[in-house]
mmCIF file of C-alpha atoms and ligand atoms in Angstrom:
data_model
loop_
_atom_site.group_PDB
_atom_site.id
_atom_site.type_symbol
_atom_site.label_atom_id
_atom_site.label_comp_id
_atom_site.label_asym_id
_atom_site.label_seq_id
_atom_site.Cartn_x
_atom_site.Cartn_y
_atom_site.Cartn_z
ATOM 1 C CA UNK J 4 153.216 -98.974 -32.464
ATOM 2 C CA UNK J 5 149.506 -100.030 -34.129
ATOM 3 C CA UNK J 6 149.911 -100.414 -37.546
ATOM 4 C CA UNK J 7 148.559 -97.456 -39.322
ATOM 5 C CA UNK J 8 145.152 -98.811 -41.583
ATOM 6 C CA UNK J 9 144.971 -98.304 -45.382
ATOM 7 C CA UNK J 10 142.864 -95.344 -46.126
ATOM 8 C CA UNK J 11 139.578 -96.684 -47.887
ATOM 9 C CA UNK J 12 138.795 -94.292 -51.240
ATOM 10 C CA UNK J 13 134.757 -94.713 -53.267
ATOM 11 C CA UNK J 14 133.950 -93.463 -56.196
ATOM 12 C CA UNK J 15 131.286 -93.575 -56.739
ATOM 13 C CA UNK J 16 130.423 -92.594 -61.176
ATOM 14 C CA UNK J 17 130.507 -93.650 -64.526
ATOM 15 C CA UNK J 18 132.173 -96.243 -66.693
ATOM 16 C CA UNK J 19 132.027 -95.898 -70.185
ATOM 17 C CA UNK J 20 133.799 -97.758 -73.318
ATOM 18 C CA UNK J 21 135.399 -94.944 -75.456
ATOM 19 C CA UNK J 22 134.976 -96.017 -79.458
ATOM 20 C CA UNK J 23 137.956 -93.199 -81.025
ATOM 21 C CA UNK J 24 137.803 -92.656 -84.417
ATOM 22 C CA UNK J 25 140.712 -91.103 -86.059
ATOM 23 C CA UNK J 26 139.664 -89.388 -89.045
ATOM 24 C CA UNK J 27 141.158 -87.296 -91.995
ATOM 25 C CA UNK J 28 138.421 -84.901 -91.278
ATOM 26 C CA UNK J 29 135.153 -84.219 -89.311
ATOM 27 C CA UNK J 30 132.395 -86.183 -91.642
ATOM 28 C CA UNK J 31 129.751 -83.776 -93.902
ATOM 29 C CA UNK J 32 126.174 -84.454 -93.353
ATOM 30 C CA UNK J 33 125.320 -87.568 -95.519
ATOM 31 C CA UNK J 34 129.028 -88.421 -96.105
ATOM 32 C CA UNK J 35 130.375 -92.066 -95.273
ATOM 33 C CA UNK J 36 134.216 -91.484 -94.678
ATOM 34 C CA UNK J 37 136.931 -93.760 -93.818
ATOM 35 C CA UNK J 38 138.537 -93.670 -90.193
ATOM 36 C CA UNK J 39 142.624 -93.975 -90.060
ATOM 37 C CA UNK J 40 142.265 -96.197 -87.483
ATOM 38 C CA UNK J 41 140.106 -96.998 -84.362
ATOM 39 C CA UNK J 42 140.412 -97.953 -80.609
ATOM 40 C CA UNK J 43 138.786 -99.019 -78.160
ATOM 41 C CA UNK J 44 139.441 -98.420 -74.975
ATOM 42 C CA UNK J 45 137.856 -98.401 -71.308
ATOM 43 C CA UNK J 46 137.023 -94.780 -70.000
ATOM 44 C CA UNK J 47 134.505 -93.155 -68.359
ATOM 45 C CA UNK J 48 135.304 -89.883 -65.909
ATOM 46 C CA UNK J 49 134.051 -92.288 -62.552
ATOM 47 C CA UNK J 50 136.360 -95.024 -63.627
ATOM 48 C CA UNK J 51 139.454 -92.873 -64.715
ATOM 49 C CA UNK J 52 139.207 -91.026 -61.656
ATOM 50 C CA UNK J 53 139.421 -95.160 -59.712
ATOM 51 C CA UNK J 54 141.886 -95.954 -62.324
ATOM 52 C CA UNK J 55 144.133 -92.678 -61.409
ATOM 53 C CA UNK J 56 143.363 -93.364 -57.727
ATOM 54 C CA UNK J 57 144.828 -96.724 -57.548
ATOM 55 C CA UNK J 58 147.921 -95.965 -59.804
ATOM 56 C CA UNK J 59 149.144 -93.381 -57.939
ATOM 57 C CA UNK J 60 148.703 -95.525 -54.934
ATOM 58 C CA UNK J 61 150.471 -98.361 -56.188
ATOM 59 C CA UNK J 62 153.574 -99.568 -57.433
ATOM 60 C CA UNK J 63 153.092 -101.241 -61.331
ATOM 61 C CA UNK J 64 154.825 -104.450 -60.551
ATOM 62 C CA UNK J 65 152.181 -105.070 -58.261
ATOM 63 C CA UNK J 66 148.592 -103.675 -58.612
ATOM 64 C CA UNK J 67 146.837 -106.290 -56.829
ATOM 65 C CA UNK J 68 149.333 -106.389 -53.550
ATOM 66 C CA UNK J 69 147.086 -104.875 -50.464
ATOM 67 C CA UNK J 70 149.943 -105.165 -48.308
ATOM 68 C CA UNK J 71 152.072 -102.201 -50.533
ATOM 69 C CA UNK J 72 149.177 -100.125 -52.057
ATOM 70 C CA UNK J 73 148.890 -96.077 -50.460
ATOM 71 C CA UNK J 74 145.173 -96.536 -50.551
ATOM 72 C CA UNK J 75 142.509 -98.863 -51.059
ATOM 73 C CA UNK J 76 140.056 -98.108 -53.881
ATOM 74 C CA UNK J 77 136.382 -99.298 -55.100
ATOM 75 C CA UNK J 78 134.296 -98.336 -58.045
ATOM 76 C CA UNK J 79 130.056 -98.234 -57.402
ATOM 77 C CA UNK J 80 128.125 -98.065 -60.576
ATOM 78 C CA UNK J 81 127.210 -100.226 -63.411
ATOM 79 C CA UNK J 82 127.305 -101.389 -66.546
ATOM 80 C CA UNK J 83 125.505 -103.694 -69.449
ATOM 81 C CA UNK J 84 125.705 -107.506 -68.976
ATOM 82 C CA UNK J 85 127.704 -107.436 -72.356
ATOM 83 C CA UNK J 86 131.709 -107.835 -73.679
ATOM 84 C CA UNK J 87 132.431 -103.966 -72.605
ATOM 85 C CA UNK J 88 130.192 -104.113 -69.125
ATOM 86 C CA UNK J 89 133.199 -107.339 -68.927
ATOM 87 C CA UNK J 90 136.226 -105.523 -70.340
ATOM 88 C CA UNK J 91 135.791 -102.592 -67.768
ATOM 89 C CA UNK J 92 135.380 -104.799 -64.636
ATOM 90 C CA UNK J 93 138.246 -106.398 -65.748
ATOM 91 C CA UNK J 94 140.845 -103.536 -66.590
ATOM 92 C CA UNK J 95 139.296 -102.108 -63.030
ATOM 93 C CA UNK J 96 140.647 -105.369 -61.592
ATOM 94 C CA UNK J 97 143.765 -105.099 -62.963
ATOM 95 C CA UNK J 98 144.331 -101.906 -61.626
ATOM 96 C CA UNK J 99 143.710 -102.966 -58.178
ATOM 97 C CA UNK J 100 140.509 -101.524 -57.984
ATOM 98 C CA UNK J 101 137.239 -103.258 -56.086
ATOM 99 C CA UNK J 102 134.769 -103.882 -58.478
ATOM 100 C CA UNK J 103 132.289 -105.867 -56.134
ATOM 101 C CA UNK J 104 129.398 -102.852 -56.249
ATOM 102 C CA UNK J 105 129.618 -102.355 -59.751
ATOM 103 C CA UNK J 106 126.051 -103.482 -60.751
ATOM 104 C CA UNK J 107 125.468 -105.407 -63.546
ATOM 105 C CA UNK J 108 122.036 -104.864 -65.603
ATOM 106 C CA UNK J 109 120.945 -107.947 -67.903
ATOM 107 C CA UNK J 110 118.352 -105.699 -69.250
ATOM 108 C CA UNK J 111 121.240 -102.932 -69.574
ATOM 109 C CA UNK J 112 123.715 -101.487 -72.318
ATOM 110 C CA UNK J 113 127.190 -100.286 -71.011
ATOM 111 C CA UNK J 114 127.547 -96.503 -71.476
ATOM 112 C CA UNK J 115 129.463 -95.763 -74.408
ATOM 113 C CA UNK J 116 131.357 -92.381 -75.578
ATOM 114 C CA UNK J 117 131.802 -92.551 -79.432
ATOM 115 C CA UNK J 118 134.397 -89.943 -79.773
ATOM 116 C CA UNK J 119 135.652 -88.633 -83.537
ATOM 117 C CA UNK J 120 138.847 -87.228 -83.377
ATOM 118 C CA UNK J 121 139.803 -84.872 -86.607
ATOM 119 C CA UNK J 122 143.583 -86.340 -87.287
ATOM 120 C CA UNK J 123 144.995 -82.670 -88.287
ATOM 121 C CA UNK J 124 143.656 -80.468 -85.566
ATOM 122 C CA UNK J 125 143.716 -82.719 -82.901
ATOM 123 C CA UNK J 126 139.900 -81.700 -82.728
ATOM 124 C CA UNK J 127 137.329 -84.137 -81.339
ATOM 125 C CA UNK J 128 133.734 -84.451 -81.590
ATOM 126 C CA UNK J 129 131.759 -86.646 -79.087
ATOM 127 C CA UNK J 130 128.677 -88.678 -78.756
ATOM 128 C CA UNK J 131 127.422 -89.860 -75.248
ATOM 129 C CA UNK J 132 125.671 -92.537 -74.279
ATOM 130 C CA UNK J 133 125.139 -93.092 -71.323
ATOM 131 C CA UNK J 134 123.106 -96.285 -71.003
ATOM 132 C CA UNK J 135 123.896 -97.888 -68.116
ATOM 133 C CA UNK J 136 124.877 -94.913 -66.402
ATOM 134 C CA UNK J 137 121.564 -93.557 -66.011
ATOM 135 C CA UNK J 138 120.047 -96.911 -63.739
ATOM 136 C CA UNK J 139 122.458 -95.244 -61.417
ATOM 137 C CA UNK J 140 119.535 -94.693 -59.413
ATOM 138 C CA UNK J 141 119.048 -92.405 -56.224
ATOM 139 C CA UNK J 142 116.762 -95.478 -54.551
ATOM 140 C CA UNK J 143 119.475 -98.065 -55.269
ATOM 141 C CA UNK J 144 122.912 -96.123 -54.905
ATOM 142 C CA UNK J 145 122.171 -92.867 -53.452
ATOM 143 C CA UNK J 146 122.061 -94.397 -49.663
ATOM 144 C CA UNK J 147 125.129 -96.740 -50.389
ATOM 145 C CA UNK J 148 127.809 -94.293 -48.773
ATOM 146 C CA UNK J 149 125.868 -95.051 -45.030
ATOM 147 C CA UNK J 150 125.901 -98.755 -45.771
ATOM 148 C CA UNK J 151 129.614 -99.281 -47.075
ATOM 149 C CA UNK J 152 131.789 -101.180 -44.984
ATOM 150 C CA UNK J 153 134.597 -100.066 -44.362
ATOM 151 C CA UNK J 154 133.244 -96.503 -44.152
ATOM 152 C CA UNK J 155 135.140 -94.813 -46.621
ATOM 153 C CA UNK J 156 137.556 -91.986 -45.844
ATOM 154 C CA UNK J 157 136.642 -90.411 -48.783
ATOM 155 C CA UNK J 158 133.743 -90.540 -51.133
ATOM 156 C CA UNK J 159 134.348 -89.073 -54.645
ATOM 157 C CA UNK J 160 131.765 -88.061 -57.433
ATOM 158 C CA UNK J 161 131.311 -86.410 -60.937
ATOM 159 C CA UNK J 162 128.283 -85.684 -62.774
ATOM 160 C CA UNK J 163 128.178 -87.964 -65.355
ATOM 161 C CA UNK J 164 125.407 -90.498 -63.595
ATOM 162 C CA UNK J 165 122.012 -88.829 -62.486
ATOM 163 C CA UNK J 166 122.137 -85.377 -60.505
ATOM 164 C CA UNK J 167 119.417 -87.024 -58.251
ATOM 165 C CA UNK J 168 121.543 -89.635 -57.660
ATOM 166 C CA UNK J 169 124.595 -87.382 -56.986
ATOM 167 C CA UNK J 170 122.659 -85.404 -54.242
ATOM 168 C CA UNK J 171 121.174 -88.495 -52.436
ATOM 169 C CA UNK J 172 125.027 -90.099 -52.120
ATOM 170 C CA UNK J 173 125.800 -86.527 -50.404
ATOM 171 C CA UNK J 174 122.730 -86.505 -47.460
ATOM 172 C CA UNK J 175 123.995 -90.069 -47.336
ATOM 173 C CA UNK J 176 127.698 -89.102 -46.816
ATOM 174 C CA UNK J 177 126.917 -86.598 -44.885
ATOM 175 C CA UNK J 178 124.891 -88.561 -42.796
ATOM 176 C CA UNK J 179 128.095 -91.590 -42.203
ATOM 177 C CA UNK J 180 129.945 -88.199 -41.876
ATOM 178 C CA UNK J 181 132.104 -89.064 -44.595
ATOM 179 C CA UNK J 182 133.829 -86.298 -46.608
ATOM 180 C CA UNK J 183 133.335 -85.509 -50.385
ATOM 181 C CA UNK J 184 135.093 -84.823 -53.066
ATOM 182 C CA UNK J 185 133.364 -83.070 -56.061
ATOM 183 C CA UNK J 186 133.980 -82.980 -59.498
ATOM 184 C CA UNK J 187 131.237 -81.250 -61.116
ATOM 185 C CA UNK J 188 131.795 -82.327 -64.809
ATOM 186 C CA UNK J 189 130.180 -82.420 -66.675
ATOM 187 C CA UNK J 190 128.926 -78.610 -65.710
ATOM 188 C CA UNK J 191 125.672 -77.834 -64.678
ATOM 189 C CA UNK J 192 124.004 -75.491 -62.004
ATOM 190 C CA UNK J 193 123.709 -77.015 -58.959
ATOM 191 C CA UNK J 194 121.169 -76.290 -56.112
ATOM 192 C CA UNK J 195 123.059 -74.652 -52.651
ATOM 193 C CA UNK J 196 122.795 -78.254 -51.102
ATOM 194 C CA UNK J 197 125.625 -79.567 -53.496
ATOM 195 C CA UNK J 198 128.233 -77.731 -51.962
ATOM 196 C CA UNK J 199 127.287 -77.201 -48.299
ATOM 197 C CA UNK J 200 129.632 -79.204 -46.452
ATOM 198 C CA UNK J 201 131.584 -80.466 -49.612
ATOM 199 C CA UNK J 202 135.731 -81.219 -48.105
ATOM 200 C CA UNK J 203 136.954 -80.374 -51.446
ATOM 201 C CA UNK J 204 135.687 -79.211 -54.846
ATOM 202 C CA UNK J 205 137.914 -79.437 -58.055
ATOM 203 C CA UNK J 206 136.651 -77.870 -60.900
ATOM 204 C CA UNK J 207 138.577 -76.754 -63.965
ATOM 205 C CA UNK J 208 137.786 -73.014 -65.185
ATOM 206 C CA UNK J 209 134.760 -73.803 -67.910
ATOM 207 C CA UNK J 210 132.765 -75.676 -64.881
ATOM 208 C CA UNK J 211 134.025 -72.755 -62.301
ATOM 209 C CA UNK J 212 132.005 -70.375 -64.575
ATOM 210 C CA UNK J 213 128.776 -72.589 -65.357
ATOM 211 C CA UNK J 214 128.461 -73.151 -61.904
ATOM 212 C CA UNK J 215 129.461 -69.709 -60.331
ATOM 213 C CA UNK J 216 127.570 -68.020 -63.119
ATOM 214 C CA UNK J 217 130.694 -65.719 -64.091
ATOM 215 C CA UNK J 218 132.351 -64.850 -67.505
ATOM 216 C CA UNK J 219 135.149 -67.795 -68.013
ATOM 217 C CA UNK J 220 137.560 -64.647 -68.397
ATOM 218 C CA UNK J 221 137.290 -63.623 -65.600
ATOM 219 C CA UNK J 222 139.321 -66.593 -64.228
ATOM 220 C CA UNK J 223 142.018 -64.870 -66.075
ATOM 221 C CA UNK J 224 142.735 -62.191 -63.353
ATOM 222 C CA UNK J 225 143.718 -63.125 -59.933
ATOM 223 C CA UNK J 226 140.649 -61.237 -58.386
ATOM 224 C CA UNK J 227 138.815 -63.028 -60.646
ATOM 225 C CA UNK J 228 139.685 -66.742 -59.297
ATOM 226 C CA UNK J 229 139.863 -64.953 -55.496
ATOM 227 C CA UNK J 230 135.922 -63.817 -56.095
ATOM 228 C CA UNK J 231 135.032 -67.324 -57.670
ATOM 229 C CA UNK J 232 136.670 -68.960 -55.109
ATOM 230 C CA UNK J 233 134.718 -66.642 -52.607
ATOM 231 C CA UNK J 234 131.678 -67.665 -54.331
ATOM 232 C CA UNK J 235 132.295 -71.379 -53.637
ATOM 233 C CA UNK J 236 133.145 -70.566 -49.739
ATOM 234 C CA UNK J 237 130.307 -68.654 -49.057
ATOM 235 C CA UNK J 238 128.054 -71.969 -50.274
ATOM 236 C CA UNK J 239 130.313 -73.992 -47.382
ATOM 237 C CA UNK J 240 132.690 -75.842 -49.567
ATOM 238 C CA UNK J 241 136.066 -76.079 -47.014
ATOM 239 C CA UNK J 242 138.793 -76.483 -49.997
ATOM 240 C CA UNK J 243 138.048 -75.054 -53.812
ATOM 241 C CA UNK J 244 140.432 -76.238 -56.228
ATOM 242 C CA UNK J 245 140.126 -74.467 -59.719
ATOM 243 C CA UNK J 246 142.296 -75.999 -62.377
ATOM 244 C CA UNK J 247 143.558 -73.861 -65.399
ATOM 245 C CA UNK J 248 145.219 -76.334 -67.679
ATOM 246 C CA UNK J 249 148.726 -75.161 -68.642
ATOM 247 C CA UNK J 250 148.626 -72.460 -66.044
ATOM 248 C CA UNK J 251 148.126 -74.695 -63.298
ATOM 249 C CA UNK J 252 145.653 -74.260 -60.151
ATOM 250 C CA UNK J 253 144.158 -71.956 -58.213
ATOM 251 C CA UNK J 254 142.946 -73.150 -54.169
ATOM 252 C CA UNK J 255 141.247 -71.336 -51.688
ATOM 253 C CA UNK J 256 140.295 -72.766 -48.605
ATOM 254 C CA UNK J 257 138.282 -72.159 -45.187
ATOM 255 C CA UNK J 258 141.347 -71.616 -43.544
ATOM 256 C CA UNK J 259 142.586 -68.577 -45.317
ATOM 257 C CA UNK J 260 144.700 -69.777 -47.678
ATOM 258 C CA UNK J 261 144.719 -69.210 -50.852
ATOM 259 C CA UNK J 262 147.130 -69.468 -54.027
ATOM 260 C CA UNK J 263 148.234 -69.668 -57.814
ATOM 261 C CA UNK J 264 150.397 -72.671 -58.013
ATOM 262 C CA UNK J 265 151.929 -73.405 -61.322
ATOM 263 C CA UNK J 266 152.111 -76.073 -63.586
ATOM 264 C CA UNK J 267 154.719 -78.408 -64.389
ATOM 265 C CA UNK J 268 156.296 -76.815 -67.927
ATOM 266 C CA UNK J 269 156.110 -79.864 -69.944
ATOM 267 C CA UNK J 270 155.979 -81.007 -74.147
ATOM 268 C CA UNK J 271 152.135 -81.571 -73.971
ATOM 269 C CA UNK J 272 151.130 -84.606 -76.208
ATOM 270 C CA UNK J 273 147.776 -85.653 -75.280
ATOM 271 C CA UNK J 274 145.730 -83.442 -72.337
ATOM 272 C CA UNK J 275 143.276 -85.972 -72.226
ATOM 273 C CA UNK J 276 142.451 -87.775 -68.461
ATOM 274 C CA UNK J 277 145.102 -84.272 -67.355
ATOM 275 C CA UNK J 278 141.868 -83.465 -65.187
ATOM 276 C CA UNK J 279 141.364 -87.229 -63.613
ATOM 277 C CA UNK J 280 144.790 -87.647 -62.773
ATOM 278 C CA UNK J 281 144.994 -84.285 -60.932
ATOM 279 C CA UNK J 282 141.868 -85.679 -58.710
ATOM 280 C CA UNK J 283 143.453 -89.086 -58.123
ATOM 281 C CA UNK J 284 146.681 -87.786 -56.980
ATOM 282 C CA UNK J 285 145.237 -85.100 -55.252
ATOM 283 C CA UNK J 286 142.546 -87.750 -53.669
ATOM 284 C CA UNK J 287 145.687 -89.881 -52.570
ATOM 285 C CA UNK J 288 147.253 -87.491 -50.727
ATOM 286 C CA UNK J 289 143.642 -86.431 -48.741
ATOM 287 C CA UNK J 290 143.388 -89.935 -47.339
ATOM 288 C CA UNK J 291 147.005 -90.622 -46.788
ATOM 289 C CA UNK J 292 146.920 -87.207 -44.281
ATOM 290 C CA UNK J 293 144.004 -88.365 -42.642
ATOM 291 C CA UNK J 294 145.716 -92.033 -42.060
ATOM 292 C CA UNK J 295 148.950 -90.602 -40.834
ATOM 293 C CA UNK J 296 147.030 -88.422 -38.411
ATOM 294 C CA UNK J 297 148.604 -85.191 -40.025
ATOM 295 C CA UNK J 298 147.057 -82.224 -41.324
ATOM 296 C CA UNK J 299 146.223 -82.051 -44.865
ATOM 297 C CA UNK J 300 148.589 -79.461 -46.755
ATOM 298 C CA UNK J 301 146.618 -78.815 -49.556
ATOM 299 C CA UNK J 302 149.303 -76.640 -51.464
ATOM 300 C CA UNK J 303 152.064 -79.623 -51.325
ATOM 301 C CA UNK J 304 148.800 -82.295 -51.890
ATOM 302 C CA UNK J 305 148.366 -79.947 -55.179
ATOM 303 C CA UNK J 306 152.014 -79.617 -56.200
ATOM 304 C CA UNK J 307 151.857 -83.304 -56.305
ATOM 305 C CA UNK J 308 148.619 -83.843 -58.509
ATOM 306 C CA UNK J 309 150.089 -81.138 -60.402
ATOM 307 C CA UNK J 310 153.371 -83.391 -61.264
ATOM 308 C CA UNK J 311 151.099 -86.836 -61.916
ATOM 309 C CA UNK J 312 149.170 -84.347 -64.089
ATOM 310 C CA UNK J 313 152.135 -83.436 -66.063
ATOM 311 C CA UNK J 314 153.255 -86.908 -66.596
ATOM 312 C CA UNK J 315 150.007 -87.727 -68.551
ATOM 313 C CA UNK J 316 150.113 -84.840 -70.645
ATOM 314 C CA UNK J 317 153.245 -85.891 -71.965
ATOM 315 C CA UNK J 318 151.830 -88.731 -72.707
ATOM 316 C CA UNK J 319 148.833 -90.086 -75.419
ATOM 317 C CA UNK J 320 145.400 -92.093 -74.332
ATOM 318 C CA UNK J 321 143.218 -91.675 -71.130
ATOM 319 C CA UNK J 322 143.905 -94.267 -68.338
ATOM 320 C CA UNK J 323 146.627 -95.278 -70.001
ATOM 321 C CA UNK J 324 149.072 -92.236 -69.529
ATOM 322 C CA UNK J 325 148.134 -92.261 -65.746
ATOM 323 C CA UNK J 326 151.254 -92.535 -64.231
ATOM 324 C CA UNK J 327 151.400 -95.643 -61.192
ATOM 325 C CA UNK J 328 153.606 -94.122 -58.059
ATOM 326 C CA UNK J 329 156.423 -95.217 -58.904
ATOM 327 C CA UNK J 330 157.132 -93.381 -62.073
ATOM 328 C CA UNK J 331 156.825 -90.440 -59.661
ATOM 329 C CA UNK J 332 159.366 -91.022 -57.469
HETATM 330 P P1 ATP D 22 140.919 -82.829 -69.029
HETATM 331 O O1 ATP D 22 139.456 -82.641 -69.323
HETATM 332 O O2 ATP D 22 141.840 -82.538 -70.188
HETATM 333 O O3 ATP D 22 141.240 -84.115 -68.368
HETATM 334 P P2 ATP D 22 140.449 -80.644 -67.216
HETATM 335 O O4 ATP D 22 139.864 -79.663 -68.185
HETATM 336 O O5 ATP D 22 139.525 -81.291 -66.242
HETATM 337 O O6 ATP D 22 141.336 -81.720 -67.953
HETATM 338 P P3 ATP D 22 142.748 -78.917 -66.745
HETATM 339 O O7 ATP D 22 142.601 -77.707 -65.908
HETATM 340 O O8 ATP D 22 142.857 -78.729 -68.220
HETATM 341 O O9 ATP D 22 141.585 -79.925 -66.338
HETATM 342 O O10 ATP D 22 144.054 -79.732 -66.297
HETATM 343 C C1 ATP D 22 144.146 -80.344 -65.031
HETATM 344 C C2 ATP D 22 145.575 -80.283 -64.553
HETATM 345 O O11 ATP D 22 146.429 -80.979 -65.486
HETATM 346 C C3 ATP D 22 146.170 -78.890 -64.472
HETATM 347 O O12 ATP D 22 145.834 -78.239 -63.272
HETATM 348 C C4 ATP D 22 147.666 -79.210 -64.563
HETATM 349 O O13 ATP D 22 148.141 -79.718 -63.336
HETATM 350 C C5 ATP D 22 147.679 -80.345 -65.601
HETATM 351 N N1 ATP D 22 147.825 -79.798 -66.956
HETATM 352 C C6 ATP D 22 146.856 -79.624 -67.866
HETATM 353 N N2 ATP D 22 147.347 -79.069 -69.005
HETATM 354 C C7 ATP D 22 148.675 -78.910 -68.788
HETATM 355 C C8 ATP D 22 149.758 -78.393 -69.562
HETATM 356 N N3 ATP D 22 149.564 -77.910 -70.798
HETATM 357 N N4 ATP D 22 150.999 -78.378 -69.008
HETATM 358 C C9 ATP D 22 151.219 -78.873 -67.767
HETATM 359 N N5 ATP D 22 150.239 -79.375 -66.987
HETATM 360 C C10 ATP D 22 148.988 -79.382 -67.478
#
């Protein structure tokens, strides 16, 4: 029997250094306060979403072993020719996660999300910067998905390097018929040609609204999430994937299906990367279908993100509470 090939996953985003501040309260205009303590830490939604994608796909003993990993991941985007631009190629690395199209401006700062976290509400505040992010540039990565080889079995975005750029990566996908998954975040409207022929969108219910135009409460009401999701279908997305936190997700797809599945009930500590991990896990299972030769069941696929989900909201930091696949089993 021919050995069945590793599924190839690309995302294709940002990568950011996140500066937290833990303070005793948000700062008054003109006041210098003291922080409890700070870290530093690598983050970005493009490179959590690689990081979750090759955790769930591999076994923490050994990151770096092709021979055991689910999936095969690589990271396209850049950063600064600076310490951080070198910190986040190499906790990518460690993860297991290609970093060979990660471009590396001298002239360029690494993106950087200064993020001020209120110690008594849990409340944060946050500056972006996206620096290096922006030379994400439709000329220089928007035709990359045509050229990548492997071809990638699936290509996956966000919004947090230039729309432009974004848009170009999907004629290009579309072209190498490669499919797409979306993550519109952060929100914005979209022109029709986002979402026609998009495999799978995942958006949580603040960017279902922005983008579908609706009231966010609406998503409260099962005909609510069945019209959004409508609204989605009609602009040729095959599977919308709305997340709703700590009530779980709703999916409908091209096929007819459709359904409220519930979260995991867990002792949330930190919802932070809850979002990324749902996509990688949900990514993982996408590719590993389409290797096996098997049809994708999107509710189990979902039950599953849901799970690797609820593992890192029990949990406190970003890529760091990202479960690898074997604390799931
Ligand atoms: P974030 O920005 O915090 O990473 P998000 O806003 O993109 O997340 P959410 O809809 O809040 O996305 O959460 C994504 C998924 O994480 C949910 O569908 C669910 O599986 C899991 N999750 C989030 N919050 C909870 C919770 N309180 N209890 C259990 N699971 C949760």
């Amino acid at each position: 029997m021919a050995a069945t090939k590793t599924p190839q996953i690309t995302v294709l985003g940002s990568l950011n250094i996140d500066l937290t501040s833990y303070v005793p309260h948000h700062p008054l205009p003109g006041e210098t306060l003291t922080s409890n303590s700070v870290v530093i830490s690598p983050g970005g939604k493009g490179a959590n979403q690689a990081v979750a994608c090759a955790k769930l796909s591999r076994s923490r003993e050994a990151p770096n072993d092709a021979a055991s990993e689910t999936a095969s991941v690589s990271m396209i985007g850049a950063v600064g020719s600076d310490s951080y631009g070198d910190l986040l190629l190499k906790n990518l690395g460690e993860h297991g996660v290609r970093t060979d199209r990660i471009a590396v401006g001298s002239d360029l700062k690494t993106g950087m999300a200064i993020i001020v976290v209120d110690e008594p509400t849990g409340q944060n505040r946050i500056i972006l910067a996206p620096e290096a992010n922006h030379a994400v540039s439709p000329e220089k990565f928007g035709t990359l998905p045509e050229t990548l080889d492997p071809k990638p079995d699936l290509l996956v975005m966000q919004l947090e390097v230039p729309l432009e750029t974004v848009l170009a990566a999907l004629r290009s996908a579309k072209a190498a018929s490669v499919p797409v998954l979306l993550n519109p975040a952060p929100a914005q409207r979209l022109p029709d040609e986002a979402y026609d022929g998009l495999a799978h969108l995942v958006v949580n219910e603040t960017e279902a609204a922005i983008l579908s135009g609706c009231d966010e409460s609406e998503l409260d009401a099962p005909e609510g999430l069945k019209r959004v999701g409508e609204w989605f279908m009609a602009k040729r997305v095959s599977n919308v994937i709305i997340t709703l936190g700590g009530r779980g997700v709703y999916y409908a797809n091209k096929e007819g299906a459709a359904e409220l599945i519930a979260a995991q009930k867990v002792k949330v500590v930190d919802t932070t990367a809850a979002g990324d991990t749902f996509v990688g896990s949900y990514c993982v299972a996408a590719v590993t279908a389409q290797a096996k030769g098997v049809a994708f069941d999107i509710s189990s696929a979902i039950k599953s993100a849901n799970n690797a989900a609820a593992k890192t909201v029990e949990r406190k930091g970003a890529q760091t509470s990202i479960p690898w696949r074997d604390e799931l089993l």
